mmCIF file of C-alpha atoms in Angstrom:
data_model
loop_
_atom_site.group_PDB
_atom_site.id
_atom_site.type_symbol
_atom_site.label_atom_id
_atom_site.label_comp_id
_atom_site.label_asym_id
_atom_site.label_seq_id
_atom_site.Cartn_x
_atom_site.Cartn_y
_atom_site.Cartn_z
ATOM 1 C CA ASP S 1 -3.205 -107.967 167.882
ATOM 2 C CA THR S 2 -2.577 -109.747 164.428
ATOM 3 C CA GLY S 3 -5.692 -108.385 162.455
ATOM 4 C CA VAL S 4 -6.077 -105.911 160.201
ATOM 5 C CA SER S 5 -6.122 -102.490 161.855
ATOM 6 C CA GLN S 6 -7.620 -98.879 160.694
ATOM 7 C CA ASP S 7 -7.055 -95.462 162.094
ATOM 8 C CA PRO S 8 -9.590 -93.365 162.351
ATOM 9 C CA ARG S 9 -12.254 -95.417 163.295
ATOM 10 C CA HIS S 10 -14.297 -92.960 162.989
ATOM 11 C CA LYS S 11 -14.331 -89.478 160.943
ATOM 12 C CA ILE S 12 -16.106 -86.552 161.078
ATOM 13 C CA THR S 13 -15.087 -83.392 158.482
ATOM 14 C CA LYS S 14 -16.817 -80.252 156.696
ATOM 15 C CA ARG S 15 -16.707 -80.348 152.904
ATOM 16 C CA GLY S 16 -13.963 -78.877 151.292
ATOM 17 C CA GLN S 17 -11.217 -80.748 154.170
ATOM 18 C CA ASN S 18 -8.682 -83.231 152.921
ATOM 19 C CA VAL S 19 -9.062 -86.134 155.014
ATOM 20 C CA THR S 20 -6.035 -89.241 155.303
ATOM 21 C CA PHE S 21 -6.871 -93.129 156.476
ATOM 22 C CA ARG S 22 -4.103 -95.780 157.537
ATOM 23 C CA CYS S 23 -4.281 -99.599 156.931
ATOM 24 C CA ASP S 24 -2.270 -101.957 158.714
ATOM 25 C CA PRO S 25 -2.402 -105.476 157.250
ATOM 26 C CA ILE S 26 -2.114 -108.255 158.298
ATOM 27 C CA SER S 27 1.713 -108.690 158.428
ATOM 28 C CA GLU S 28 2.768 -111.327 155.869
ATOM 29 C CA HIS S 29 0.188 -110.438 153.344
ATOM 30 C CA ASN S 30 1.362 -109.128 150.699
ATOM 31 C CA ARG S 31 -1.770 -107.457 149.289
ATOM 32 C CA LEU S 32 -3.865 -104.996 150.284
ATOM 33 C CA TYR S 33 -7.255 -103.729 149.356
ATOM 34 C CA TRP S 34 -9.341 -100.460 149.602
ATOM 35 C CA TYR S 35 -13.654 -100.632 149.668
ATOM 36 C CA ARG S 36 -16.163 -98.076 150.705
ATOM 37 C CA GLN S 37 -19.356 -98.746 151.452
ATOM 38 C CA THR S 38 -22.484 -97.175 151.725
ATOM 39 C CA LEU S 39 -25.511 -97.828 153.847
ATOM 40 C CA GLY S 40 -27.431 -100.363 152.488
ATOM 41 C CA GLN S 41 -24.822 -101.902 149.448
ATOM 42 C CA GLY S 42 -21.791 -104.543 149.768
ATOM 43 C CA PRO S 43 -18.401 -103.527 149.671
ATOM 44 C CA GLU S 44 -16.957 -101.469 146.219
ATOM 45 C CA PHE S 45 -13.508 -101.978 145.281
ATOM 46 C CA LEU S 46 -11.351 -99.187 145.084
ATOM 47 C CA THR S 47 -7.938 -100.012 144.311
ATOM 48 C CA TYR S 48 -5.542 -102.631 144.996
ATOM 49 C CA PHE S 49 -1.324 -102.751 145.828
ATOM 50 C CA GLN S 50 0.108 -105.776 145.665
ATOM 51 C CA ASN S 51 3.376 -105.213 148.073
ATOM 52 C CA GLU S 52 4.563 -101.436 146.777
ATOM 53 C CA ALA S 53 3.041 -101.450 143.776
ATOM 54 C CA GLN S 54 -0.794 -100.103 143.205
ATOM 55 C CA LEU S 55 -1.685 -103.124 140.416
ATOM 56 C CA GLU S 56 -5.716 -101.619 139.821
ATOM 57 C CA LYS S 57 -8.010 -98.518 140.334
ATOM 58 C CA SER S 58 -11.475 -98.283 140.114
ATOM 59 C CA ARG S 59 -13.228 -95.935 137.778
ATOM 60 C CA LEU S 60 -14.602 -95.363 141.239
ATOM 61 C CA LEU S 61 -11.467 -93.799 142.719
ATOM 62 C CA SER S 62 -11.688 -90.219 141.280
ATOM 63 C CA ASP S 63 -8.211 -87.979 141.411
ATOM 64 C CA ARG S 64 -9.357 -86.647 144.575
ATOM 65 C CA PHE S 65 -8.854 -90.052 145.279
ATOM 66 C CA SER S 66 -4.993 -91.429 146.541
ATOM 67 C CA ALA S 67 -3.037 -94.537 147.410
ATOM 68 C CA GLU S 68 -0.476 -94.944 148.497
ATOM 69 C CA ARG S 69 2.095 -97.860 150.008
ATOM 70 C CA PRO S 70 5.325 -96.597 150.409
ATOM 71 C CA LYS S 71 7.413 -99.932 152.373
ATOM 72 C CA GLY S 72 5.122 -102.413 151.371
ATOM 73 C CA SER S 73 3.555 -103.124 154.634
ATOM 74 C CA PHE S 74 0.942 -99.931 156.152
ATOM 75 C CA SER S 75 -1.672 -98.078 153.407
ATOM 76 C CA THR S 76 -3.158 -94.565 152.958
ATOM 77 C CA LEU S 77 -5.906 -93.260 151.370
ATOM 78 C CA GLU S 78 -6.311 -89.939 150.908
ATOM 79 C CA ILE S 79 -9.106 -87.594 149.915
ATOM 80 C CA GLN S 80 -9.132 -83.638 149.003
ATOM 81 C CA ARG S 81 -11.737 -81.343 148.683
ATOM 82 C CA THR S 82 -14.011 -83.863 150.487
ATOM 83 C CA GLU S 83 -17.708 -84.417 149.214
ATOM 84 C CA GLN S 84 -21.079 -84.822 151.511
ATOM 85 C CA GLY S 85 -21.457 -88.045 149.263
ATOM 86 C CA ASP S 86 -18.034 -89.338 150.344
ATOM 87 C CA SER S 87 -19.529 -89.746 153.504
ATOM 88 C CA ALA S 88 -19.689 -93.561 153.571
ATOM 89 C CA MET S 89 -17.125 -96.754 155.715
ATOM 90 C CA TYR S 90 -13.837 -97.238 154.473
ATOM 91 C CA LEU S 91 -13.039 -100.738 154.895
ATOM 92 C CA CYS S 92 -9.228 -102.320 154.176
ATOM 93 C CA ALA S 93 -8.609 -105.309 153.945
ATOM 94 C CA SER S 94 -5.704 -108.212 153.033
ATOM 95 C CA SER S 95 -5.014 -111.606 151.181
ATOM 96 C CA SER S 96 -2.218 -113.828 150.973
ATOM 97 C CA PRO S 97 -0.774 -115.545 148.427
ATOM 98 C CA SER S 98 -2.998 -119.038 149.982
ATOM 99 C CA GLY S 99 -6.016 -116.908 149.311
ATOM 100 C CA GLY S 100 -6.809 -115.682 153.126
ATOM 101 C CA TRP S 101 -9.239 -112.787 153.259
ATOM 102 C CA PHE S 102 -9.921 -110.149 155.821
ATOM 103 C CA PHE S 103 -11.376 -106.854 156.709
ATOM 104 C CA GLY S 104 -10.031 -104.321 158.927
ATOM 105 C CA PRO S 105 -12.716 -102.424 161.549
ATOM 106 C CA GLY S 106 -13.438 -99.945 159.509
ATOM 107 C CA THR S 107 -13.078 -96.498 158.772
ATOM 108 C CA ARG S 108 -16.376 -94.418 159.333
ATOM 109 C CA LEU S 109 -16.503 -90.746 157.344
ATOM 110 C CA THR S 110 -19.235 -88.068 158.437
ATOM 111 C CA VAL S 111 -19.028 -84.827 155.301
ATOM 112 C CA LEU S 112 -20.589 -82.255 156.919
ATOM 113 C CA GLY O 1 -17.477 -108.053 133.489
ATOM 114 C CA GLN O 2 -18.223 -109.184 137.187
ATOM 115 C CA ASN O 3 -22.168 -109.438 138.696
ATOM 116 C CA ILE O 4 -23.216 -110.857 141.292
ATOM 117 C CA ASP O 5 -27.029 -110.813 142.338
ATOM 118 C CA GLN O 6 -27.857 -112.169 145.851
ATOM 119 C CA PRO O 7 -31.746 -111.246 147.040
ATOM 120 C CA THR O 8 -32.132 -108.625 149.238
ATOM 121 C CA GLU O 9 -33.898 -109.691 152.321
ATOM 122 C CA MET O 10 -34.697 -112.640 154.402
ATOM 123 C CA THR O 11 -37.290 -113.454 157.567
ATOM 124 C CA ALA O 12 -37.088 -116.889 158.823
ATOM 125 C CA THR O 13 -37.779 -117.626 162.407
ATOM 126 C CA GLU O 14 -35.982 -119.094 165.305
ATOM 127 C CA GLY O 15 -34.625 -122.307 165.674
ATOM 128 C CA ALA O 16 -35.153 -122.444 161.946
ATOM 129 C CA ILE O 17 -33.219 -122.698 158.322
ATOM 130 C CA VAL O 18 -32.588 -119.859 156.075
ATOM 131 C CA GLN O 19 -30.884 -120.814 152.285
ATOM 132 C CA ILE O 20 -29.285 -117.682 150.808
ATOM 133 C CA ASN O 21 -28.720 -118.160 147.056
ATOM 134 C CA CYS O 22 -26.526 -116.058 144.906
ATOM 135 C CA THR O 23 -25.288 -116.255 140.775
ATOM 136 C CA TYR O 24 -22.501 -114.661 139.701
ATOM 137 C CA GLN O 25 -20.490 -114.204 136.831
ATOM 138 C CA THR O 26 -16.645 -113.788 137.325
ATOM 139 C CA SER O 27 -14.049 -113.558 134.579
ATOM 140 C CA GLY O 28 -10.860 -115.472 135.892
ATOM 141 C CA PHE O 29 -13.167 -117.085 138.929
ATOM 142 C CA ASN O 30 -10.480 -118.324 141.714
ATOM 143 C CA GLY O 31 -12.803 -119.085 144.408
ATOM 144 C CA LEU O 32 -16.809 -117.743 146.388
ATOM 145 C CA PHE O 33 -16.811 -116.023 150.307
ATOM 146 C CA TRP O 34 -19.591 -115.389 152.003
ATOM 147 C CA TYR O 35 -19.558 -112.974 154.938
ATOM 148 C CA GLN O 36 -21.317 -112.217 157.482
ATOM 149 C CA GLN O 37 -22.216 -108.160 158.492
ATOM 150 C CA HIS O 38 -23.655 -106.514 161.716
ATOM 151 C CA ALA O 39 -25.130 -102.875 161.212
ATOM 152 C CA GLY O 40 -22.191 -100.444 161.276
ATOM 153 C CA GLU O 41 -19.098 -103.168 161.953
ATOM 154 C CA ALA O 42 -16.740 -104.874 159.521
ATOM 155 C CA PRO O 43 -17.783 -107.817 157.477
ATOM 156 C CA THR O 44 -16.833 -110.722 159.295
ATOM 157 C CA PHE O 45 -14.887 -114.014 157.137
ATOM 158 C CA LEU O 46 -17.556 -117.135 157.349
ATOM 159 C CA SER O 47 -16.636 -119.164 154.601
ATOM 160 C CA TYR O 48 -14.746 -119.830 151.354
ATOM 161 C CA ASN O 49 -15.929 -122.558 148.469
ATOM 162 C CA VAL O 50 -13.098 -122.996 145.263
ATOM 163 C CA LEU O 51 -14.250 -126.046 144.312
ATOM 164 C CA ASP O 52 -17.719 -128.080 143.440
ATOM 165 C CA GLY O 53 -20.338 -128.794 146.606
ATOM 166 C CA LEU O 54 -20.800 -128.118 150.220
ATOM 167 C CA GLU O 55 -18.305 -127.327 152.800
ATOM 168 C CA GLU O 56 -19.999 -127.265 156.183
ATOM 169 C CA LYS O 57 -18.672 -125.568 159.781
ATOM 170 C CA GLY O 58 -20.909 -126.040 162.187
ATOM 171 C CA ARG O 59 -24.592 -124.544 162.051
ATOM 172 C CA PHE O 60 -23.654 -122.789 158.682
ATOM 173 C CA SER O 61 -22.906 -124.685 155.666
ATOM 174 C CA SER O 62 -21.589 -122.732 152.014
ATOM 175 C CA PHE O 63 -22.292 -124.284 148.791
ATOM 176 C CA LEU O 64 -20.624 -124.303 145.295
ATOM 177 C CA SER O 65 -21.467 -125.446 141.333
ATOM 178 C CA ARG O 66 -18.828 -123.921 139.175
ATOM 179 C CA SER O 67 -20.533 -124.992 135.920
ATOM 180 C CA LYS O 68 -23.727 -123.203 137.118
ATOM 181 C CA GLY O 69 -22.794 -119.927 138.652
ATOM 182 C CA TYR O 70 -24.507 -120.770 141.718
ATOM 183 C CA SER O 71 -23.451 -120.306 145.057
ATOM 184 C CA TYR O 72 -25.890 -121.049 148.594
ATOM 185 C CA LEU O 73 -25.167 -120.433 152.314
ATOM 186 C CA LEU O 74 -27.170 -122.240 155.058
ATOM 187 C CA LEU O 75 -27.728 -120.548 158.199
ATOM 188 C CA LYS O 76 -29.493 -123.675 160.675
ATOM 189 C CA GLU O 77 -30.960 -123.647 164.234
ATOM 190 C CA LEU O 78 -31.332 -120.250 163.567
ATOM 191 C CA GLN O 79 -30.400 -117.710 166.626
ATOM 192 C CA MET O 80 -31.368 -114.416 167.084
ATOM 193 C CA LYS O 81 -28.139 -113.283 166.774
ATOM 194 C CA ASP O 82 -27.873 -114.062 163.556
ATOM 195 C CA SER O 83 -29.884 -111.087 162.641
ATOM 196 C CA ALA O 84 -26.886 -109.654 159.186
ATOM 197 C CA SER O 85 -26.736 -108.731 156.217
ATOM 198 C CA TYR O 86 -25.108 -111.784 154.239
ATOM 199 C CA LEU O 87 -22.153 -111.174 151.925
ATOM 200 C CA CYS O 88 -21.305 -113.380 148.390
ATOM 201 C CA ALA O 89 -17.975 -112.708 147.190
ATOM 202 C CA ALA O 90 -16.593 -114.274 143.812
ATOM 203 C CA GLN O 91 -12.212 -114.427 143.476
ATOM 204 C CA ALA O 92 -11.044 -112.618 140.316
ATOM 205 C CA ALA O 93 -7.887 -111.829 139.152
ATOM 206 C CA GLY O 94 -5.268 -110.516 142.205
ATOM 207 C CA ASN O 95 -7.481 -112.137 144.645
ATOM 208 C CA LYS O 96 -9.729 -108.806 144.695
ATOM 209 C CA LEU O 97 -13.349 -109.281 145.622
ATOM 210 C CA THR O 98 -16.253 -108.353 143.555
ATOM 211 C CA PHE O 99 -19.194 -108.451 146.228
ATOM 212 C CA GLY O 100 -23.312 -108.593 146.249
ATOM 213 C CA GLY O 101 -26.119 -105.817 147.503
ATOM 214 C CA GLY O 102 -25.882 -108.700 150.507
ATOM 215 C CA THR O 103 -28.501 -110.269 151.958
ATOM 216 C CA ARG O 104 -30.507 -108.718 155.157
ATOM 217 C CA VAL O 105 -31.639 -112.221 157.397
ATOM 218 C CA LEU O 106 -33.944 -111.114 159.814
ATOM 219 C CA VAL O 107 -34.481 -113.403 162.639
ATOM 220 C CA LYS O 108 -37.825 -112.857 164.402
ATOM 221 C CA PRO O 109 -38.752 -115.245 167.876
#
């Protein structure tokens, strides 16, 4: 499969725990994006990388959130001290310089 | 800033045509995307308009007017499986997409 992949697909955690999600982009895509989507809303931008450089972070990304893309390939998104308001679908997408833009299947986070 | 507006919900009959409008205000606009999203799933790519005009792809067509900040997605010969949310997204600097809230389309028999 050559599409964007995300792991895990579902995560249930208790409030206060830390969680980490992984995204593997399409191999030739140099840009990688993280979005968050809650029920009935469109995806909201969190952050994006060009190769290994994190070029932009949304104000939605509080200090409990951190994202990395250490070798310019896969990326991780960590949420520390999770809160119930963090429950959402976390979407990863990648794009190429020519503009093709594709989402992964998402990680659904439920914070109890 | 970025602002994307689209209707919240639309209802149509199987076999009919539905047009979903989207207006946008985006600095550094590069292009306009449409995605389809079924409940509980990730968005899937439908269309991408860079230049003004109509792009046709099977039963789905998308139109863009850059001067008016306006796009629409046209769904023809509606099928029950077309019941989904349709997301309009404007592409700006860094290829980043800003999404509207989505239009939920309900197709009735």
